[in-house]
PDB file of C-alpha atoms in Angstrom:
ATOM      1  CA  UNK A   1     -48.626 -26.311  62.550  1.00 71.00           C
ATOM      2  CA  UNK A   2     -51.439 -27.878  60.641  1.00 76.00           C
ATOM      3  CA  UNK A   3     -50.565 -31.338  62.674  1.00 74.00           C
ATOM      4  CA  UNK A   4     -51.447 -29.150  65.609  1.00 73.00           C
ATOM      5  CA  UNK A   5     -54.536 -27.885  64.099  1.00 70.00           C
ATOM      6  CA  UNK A   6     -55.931 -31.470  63.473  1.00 69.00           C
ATOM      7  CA  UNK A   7     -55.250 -32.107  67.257  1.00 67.00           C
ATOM      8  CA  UNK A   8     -57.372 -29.496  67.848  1.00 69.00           C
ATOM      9  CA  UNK A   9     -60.683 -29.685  65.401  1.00 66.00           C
ATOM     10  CA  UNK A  10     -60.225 -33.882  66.098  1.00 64.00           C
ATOM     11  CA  UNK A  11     -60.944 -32.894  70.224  1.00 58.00           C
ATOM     12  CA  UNK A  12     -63.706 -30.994  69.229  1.00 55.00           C
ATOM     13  CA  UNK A  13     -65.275 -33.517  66.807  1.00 57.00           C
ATOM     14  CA  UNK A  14     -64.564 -35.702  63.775  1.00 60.00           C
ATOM     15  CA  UNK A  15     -63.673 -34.465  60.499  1.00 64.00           C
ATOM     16  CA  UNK A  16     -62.986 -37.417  58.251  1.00 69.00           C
ATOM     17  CA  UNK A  17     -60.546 -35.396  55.506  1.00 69.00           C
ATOM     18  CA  UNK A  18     -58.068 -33.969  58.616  1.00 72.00           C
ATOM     19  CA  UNK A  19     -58.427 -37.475  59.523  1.00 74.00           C
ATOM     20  CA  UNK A  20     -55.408 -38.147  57.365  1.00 77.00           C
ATOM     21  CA  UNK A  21     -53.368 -35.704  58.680  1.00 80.00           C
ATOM     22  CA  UNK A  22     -52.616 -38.175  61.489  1.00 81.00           C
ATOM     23  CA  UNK A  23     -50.660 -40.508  59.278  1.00 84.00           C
ATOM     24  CA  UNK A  24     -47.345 -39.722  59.159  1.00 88.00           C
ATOM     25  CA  UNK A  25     -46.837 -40.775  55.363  1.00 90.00           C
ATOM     26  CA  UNK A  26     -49.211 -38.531  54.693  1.00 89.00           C
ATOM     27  CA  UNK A  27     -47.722 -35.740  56.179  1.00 89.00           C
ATOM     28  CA  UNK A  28     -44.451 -36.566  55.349  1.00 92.00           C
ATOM     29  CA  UNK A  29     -45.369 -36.001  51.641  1.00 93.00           C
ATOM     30  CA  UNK A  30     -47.254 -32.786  51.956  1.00 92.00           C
ATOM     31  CA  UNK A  31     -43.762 -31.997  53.513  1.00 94.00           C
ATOM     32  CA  UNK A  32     -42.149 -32.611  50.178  1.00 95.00           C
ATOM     33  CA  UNK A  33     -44.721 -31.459  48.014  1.00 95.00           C
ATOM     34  CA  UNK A  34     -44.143 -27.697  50.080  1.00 95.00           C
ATOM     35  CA  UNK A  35     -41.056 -27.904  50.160  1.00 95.00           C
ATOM     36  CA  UNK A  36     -40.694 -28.212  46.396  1.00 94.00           C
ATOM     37  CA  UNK A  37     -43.260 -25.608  45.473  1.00 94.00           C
ATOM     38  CA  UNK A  38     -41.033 -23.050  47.556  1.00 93.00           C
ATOM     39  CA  UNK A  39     -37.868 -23.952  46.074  1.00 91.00           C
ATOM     40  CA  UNK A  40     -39.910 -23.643  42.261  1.00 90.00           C
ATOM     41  CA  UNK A  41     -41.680 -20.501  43.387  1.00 90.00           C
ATOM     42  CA  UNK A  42     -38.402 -19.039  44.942  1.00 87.00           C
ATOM     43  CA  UNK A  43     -36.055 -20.741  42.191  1.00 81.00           C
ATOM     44  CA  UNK A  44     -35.411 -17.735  38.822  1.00 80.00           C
ATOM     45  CA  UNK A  45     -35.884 -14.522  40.907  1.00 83.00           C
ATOM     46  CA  UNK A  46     -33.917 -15.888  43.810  1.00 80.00           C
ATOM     47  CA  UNK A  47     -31.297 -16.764  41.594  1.00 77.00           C
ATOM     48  CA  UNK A  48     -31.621 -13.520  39.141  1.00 80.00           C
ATOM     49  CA  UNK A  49     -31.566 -11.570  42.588  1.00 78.00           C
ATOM     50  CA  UNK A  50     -28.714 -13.414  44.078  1.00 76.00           C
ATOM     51  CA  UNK A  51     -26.432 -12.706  40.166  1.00 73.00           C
ATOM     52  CA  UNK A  52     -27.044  -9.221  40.903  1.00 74.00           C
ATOM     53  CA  UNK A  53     -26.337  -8.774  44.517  1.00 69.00           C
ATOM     54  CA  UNK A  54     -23.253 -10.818  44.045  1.00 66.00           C
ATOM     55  CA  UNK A  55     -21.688  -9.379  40.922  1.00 63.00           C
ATOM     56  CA  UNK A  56     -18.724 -11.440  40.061  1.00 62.00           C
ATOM     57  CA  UNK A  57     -19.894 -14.263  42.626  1.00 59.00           C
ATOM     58  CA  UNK A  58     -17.676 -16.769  44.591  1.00 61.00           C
ATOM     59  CA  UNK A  59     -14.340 -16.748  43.715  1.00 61.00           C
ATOM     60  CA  UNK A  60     -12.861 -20.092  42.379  1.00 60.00           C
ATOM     61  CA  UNK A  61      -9.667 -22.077  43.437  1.00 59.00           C
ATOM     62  CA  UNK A  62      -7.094 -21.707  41.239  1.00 57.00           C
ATOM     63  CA  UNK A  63      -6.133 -25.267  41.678  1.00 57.00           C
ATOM     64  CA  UNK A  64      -9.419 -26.696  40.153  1.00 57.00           C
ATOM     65  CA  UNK A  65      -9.822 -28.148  36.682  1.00 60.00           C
ATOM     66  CA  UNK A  66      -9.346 -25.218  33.945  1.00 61.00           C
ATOM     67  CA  UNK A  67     -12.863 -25.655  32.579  1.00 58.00           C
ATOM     68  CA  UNK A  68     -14.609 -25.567  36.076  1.00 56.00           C
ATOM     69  CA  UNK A  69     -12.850 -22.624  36.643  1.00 54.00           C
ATOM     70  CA  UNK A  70     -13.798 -20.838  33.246  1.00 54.00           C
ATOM     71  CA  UNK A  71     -17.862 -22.417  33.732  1.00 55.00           C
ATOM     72  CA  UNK A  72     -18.353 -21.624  37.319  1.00 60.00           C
ATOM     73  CA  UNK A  73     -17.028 -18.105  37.305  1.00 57.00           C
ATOM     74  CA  UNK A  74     -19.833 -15.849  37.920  1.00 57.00           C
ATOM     75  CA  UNK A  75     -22.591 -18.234  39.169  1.00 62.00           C
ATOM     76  CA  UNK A  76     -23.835 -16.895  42.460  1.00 64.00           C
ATOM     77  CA  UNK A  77     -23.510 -18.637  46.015  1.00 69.00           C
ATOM     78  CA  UNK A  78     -25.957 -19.287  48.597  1.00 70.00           C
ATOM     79  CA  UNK A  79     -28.084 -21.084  46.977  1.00 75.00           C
ATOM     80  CA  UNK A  80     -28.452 -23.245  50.070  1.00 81.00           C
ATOM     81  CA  UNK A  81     -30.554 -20.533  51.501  1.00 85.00           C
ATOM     82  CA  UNK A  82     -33.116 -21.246  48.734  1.00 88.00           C
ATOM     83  CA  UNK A  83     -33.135 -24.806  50.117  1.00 89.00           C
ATOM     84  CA  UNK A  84     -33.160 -24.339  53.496  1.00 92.00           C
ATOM     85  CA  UNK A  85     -36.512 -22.242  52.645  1.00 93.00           C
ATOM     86  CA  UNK A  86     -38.390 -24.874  51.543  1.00 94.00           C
ATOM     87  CA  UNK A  87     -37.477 -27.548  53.816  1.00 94.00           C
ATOM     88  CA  UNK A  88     -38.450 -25.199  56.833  1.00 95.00           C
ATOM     89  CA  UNK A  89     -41.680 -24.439  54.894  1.00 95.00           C
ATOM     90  CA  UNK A  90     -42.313 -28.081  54.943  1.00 94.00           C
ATOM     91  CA  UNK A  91     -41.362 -28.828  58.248  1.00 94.00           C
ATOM     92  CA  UNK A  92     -42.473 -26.102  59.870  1.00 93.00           C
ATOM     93  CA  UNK A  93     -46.028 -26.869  58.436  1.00 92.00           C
ATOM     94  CA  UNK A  94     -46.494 -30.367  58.256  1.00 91.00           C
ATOM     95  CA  UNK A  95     -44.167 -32.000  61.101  1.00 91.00           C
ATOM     96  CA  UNK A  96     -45.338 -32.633  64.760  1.00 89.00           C
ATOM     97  CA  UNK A  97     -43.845 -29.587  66.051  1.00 89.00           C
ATOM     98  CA  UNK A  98     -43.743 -31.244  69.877  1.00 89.00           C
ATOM     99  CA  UNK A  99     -41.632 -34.093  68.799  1.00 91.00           C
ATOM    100  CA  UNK A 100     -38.355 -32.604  69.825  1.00 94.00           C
ATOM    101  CA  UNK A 101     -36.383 -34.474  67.280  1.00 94.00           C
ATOM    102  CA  UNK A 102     -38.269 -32.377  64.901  1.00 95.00           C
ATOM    103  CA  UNK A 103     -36.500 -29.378  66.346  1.00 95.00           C
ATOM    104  CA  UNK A 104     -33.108 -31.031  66.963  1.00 96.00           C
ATOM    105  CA  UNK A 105     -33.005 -31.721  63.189  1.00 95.00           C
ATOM    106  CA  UNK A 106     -33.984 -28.362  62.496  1.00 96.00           C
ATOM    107  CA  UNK A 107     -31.499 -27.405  65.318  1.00 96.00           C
ATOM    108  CA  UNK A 108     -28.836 -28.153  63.419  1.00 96.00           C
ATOM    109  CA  UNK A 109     -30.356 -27.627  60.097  1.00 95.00           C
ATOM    110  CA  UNK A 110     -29.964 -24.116  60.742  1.00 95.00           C
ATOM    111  CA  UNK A 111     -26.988 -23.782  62.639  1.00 95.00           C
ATOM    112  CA  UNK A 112     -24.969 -25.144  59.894  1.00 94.00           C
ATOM    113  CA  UNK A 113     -26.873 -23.719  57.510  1.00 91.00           C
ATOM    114  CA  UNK A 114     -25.778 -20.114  59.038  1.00 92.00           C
ATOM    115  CA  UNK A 115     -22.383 -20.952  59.231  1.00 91.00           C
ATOM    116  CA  UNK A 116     -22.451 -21.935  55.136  1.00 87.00           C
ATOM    117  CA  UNK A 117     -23.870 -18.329  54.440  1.00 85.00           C
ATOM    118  CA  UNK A 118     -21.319 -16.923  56.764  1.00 87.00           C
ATOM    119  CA  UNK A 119     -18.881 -18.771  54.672  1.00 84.00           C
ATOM    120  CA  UNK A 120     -20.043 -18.262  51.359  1.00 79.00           C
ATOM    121  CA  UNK A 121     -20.637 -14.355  52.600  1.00 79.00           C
ATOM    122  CA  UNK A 122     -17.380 -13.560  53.703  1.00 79.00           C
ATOM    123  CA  UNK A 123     -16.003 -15.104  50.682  1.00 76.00           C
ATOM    124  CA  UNK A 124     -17.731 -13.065  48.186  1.00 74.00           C
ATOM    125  CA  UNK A 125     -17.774  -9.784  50.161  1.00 75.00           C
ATOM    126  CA  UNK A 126     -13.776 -10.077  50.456  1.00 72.00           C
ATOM    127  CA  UNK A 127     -13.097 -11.869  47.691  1.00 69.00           C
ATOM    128  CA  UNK A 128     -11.365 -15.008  48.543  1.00 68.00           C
ATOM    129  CA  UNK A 129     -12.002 -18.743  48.389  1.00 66.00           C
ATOM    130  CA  UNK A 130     -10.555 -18.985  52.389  1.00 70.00           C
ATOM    131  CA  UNK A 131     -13.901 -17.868  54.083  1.00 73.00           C
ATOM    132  CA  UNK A 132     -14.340 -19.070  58.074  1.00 82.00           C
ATOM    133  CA  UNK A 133     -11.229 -20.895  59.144  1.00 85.00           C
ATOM    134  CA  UNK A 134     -11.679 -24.977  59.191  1.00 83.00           C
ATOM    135  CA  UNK A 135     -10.801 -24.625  63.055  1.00 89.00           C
ATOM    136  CA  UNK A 136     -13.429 -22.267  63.879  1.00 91.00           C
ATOM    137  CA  UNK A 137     -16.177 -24.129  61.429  1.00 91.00           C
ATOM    138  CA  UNK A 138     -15.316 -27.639  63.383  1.00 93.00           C
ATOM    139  CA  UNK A 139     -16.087 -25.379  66.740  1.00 94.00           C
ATOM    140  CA  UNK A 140     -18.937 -24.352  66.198  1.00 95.00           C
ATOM    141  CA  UNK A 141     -20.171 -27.203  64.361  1.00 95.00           C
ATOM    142  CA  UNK A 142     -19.140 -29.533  67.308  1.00 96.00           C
ATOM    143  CA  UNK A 143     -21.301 -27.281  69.565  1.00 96.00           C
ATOM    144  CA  UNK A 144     -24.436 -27.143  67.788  1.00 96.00           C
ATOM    145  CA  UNK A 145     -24.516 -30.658  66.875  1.00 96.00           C
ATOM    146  CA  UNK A 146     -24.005 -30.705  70.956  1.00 96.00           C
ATOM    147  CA  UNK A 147     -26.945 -28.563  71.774  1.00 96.00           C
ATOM    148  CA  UNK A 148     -28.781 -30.693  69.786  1.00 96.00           C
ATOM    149  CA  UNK A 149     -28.250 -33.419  72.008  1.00 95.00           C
ATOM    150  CA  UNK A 150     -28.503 -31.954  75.129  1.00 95.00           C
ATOM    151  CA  UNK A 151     -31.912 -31.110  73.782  1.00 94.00           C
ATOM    152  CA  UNK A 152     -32.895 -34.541  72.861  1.00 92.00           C
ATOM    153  CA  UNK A 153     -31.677 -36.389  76.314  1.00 90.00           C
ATOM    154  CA  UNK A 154     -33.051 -33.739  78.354  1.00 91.00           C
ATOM    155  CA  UNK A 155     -36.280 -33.337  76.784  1.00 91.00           C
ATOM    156  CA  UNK A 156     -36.935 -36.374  74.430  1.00 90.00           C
ATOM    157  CA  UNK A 157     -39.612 -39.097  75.869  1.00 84.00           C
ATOM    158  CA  UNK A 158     -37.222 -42.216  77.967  1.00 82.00           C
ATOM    159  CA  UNK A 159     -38.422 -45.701  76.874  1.00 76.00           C
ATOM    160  CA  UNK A 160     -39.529 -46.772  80.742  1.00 75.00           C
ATOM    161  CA  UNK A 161     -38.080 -49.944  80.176  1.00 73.00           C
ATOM    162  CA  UNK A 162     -34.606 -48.793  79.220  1.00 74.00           C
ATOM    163  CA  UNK A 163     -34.338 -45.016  80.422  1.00 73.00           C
ATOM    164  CA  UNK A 164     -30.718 -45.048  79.379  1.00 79.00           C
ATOM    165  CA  UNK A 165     -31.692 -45.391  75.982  1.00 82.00           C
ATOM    166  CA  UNK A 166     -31.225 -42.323  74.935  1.00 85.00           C
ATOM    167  CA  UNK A 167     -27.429 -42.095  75.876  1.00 88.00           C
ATOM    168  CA  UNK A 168     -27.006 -45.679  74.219  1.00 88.00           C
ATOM    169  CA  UNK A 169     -24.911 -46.944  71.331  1.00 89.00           C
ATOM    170  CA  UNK A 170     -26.907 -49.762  69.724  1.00 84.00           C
ATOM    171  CA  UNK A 171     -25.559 -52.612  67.850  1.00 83.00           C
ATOM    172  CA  UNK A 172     -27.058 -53.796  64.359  1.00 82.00           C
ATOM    173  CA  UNK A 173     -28.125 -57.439  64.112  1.00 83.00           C
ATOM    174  CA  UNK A 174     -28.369 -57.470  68.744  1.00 81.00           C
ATOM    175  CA  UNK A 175     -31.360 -55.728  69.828  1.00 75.00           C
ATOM    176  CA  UNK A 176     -30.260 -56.686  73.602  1.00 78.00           C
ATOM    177  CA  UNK A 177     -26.252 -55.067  72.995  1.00 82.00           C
ATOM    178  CA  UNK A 178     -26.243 -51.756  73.773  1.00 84.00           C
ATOM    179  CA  UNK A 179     -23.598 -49.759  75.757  1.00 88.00           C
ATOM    180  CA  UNK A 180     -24.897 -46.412  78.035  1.00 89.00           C
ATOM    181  CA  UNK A 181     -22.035 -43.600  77.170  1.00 91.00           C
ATOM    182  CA  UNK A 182     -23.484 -41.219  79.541  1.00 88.00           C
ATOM    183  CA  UNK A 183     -22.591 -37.619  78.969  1.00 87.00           C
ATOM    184  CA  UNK A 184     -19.546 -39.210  77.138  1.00 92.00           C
ATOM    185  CA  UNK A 185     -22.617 -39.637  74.095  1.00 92.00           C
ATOM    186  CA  UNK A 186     -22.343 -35.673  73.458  1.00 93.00           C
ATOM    187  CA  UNK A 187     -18.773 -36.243  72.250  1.00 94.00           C
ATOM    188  CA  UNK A 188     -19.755 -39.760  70.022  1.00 94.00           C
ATOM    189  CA  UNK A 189     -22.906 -37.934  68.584  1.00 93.00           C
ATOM    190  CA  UNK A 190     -21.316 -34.620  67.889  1.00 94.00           C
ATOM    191  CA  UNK A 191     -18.150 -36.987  66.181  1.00 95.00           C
ATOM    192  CA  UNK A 192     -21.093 -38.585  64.072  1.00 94.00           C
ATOM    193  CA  UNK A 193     -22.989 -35.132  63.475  1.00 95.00           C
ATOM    194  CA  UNK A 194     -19.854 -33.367  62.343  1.00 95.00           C
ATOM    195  CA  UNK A 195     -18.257 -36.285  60.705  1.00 94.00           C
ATOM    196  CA  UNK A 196     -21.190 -36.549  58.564  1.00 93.00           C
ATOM    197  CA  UNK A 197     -21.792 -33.332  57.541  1.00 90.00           C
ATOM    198  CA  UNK A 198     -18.208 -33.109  56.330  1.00 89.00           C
ATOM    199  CA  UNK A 199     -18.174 -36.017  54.475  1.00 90.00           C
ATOM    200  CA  UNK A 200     -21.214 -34.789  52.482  1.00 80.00           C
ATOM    201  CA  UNK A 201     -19.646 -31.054  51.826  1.00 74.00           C
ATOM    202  CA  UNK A 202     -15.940 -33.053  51.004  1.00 73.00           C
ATOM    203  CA  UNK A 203     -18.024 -35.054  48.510  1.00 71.00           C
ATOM    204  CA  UNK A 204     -19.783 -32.331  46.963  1.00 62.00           C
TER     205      UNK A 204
END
């Protein structure tokens, strides 16, 4: 928003502070610095809010270590929500907002974002540690990570010396090896998307 709003006061004449606004770096760290303050300002009463909404909170495998099980009882879910607030914030504020990799990335920010509340949600409304099947979360992860890249080859700028870019798998270390997947990319970039995302939940 505000990268917009530099656009606009630097057409109608120079103003040498919203100068910096043009530097990425620079907006990139106003990004963070938001996106912190929200997560500070939300942080307590979020939490405090969360406890009492919650009550006994997410329910915890039996099969875990006896003293995570006896510590984590009772602490409330979702804090990703809390999160996801202040990254928005930030990017919602601060990023070039007609990039559309900037709303790819928040594309799927949110989608899978949504599908962790609707996880954590149905787990502490019924209960259970099982929440949305692992079948349906792959789905619907698959097809978000999808529509995000549908978005980016239909809409993203094409390089006019190599159009085909954008369906491309590049090679480290051979700037001229690339191979054009076609339509077969939505499949390799939702495997990577997916993939990812797993890995990171599977390690937490």
């Amino acid at each position: 928003m505000f990268y917009w709003l530099y656009l606009t006061f630097a057409s109608a004449g120079y103003v040498p502070i919203l100068n910096l606004l043009k530097y990425q770096t620079t907006r990139t760290g106003l990004a963070i610095v938001t996106a912190q303050l929200v997560v500070v300002l939300l942080g307590s009463r979020f939490i405090r809010w969360m406890k009492a909404k919650q009550g006994k909170g997410q329910p915890i495998r039996a099969e875990g270590i006896e003293r995570h099980i006896v510590e984590k009882a009772g602490t409330p879910t979702m804090g990703g929500v809390m999160i996801l607030a202040g990254l928005f914030a930030g990017t919602l504020l601060w990023a070039d907002l007609s990039n559309v990799y900037v709303w790819a990335v928040l594309l799927v920010t949110a989608g899978y974002g949504l599908l962790g509340f609707l996880d954590d949600y149905s787990k502490v409304t019924k209960q259970t540690t099982a929440g949305i099947s692992g079948r349906v979360r792959l789905v619907l992860e698959a097809a978000i990570a999808m529509a995000a890249i549908v978005l980016i080859i239909l809409f993203a700028a094409k390089p006019p010396e190599s159009p085909e870019l954008l369906t491309s798998v590049t090679f480290p270390l051979f700037k001229q090896l690339f191979i054009d997947m076609g339509w077969f990319y939505l499949l390799f970039g939702a495997f990577v998307i997916v993939g990812a995302a797993n890995a990171v939940n599977f390690t937490d």
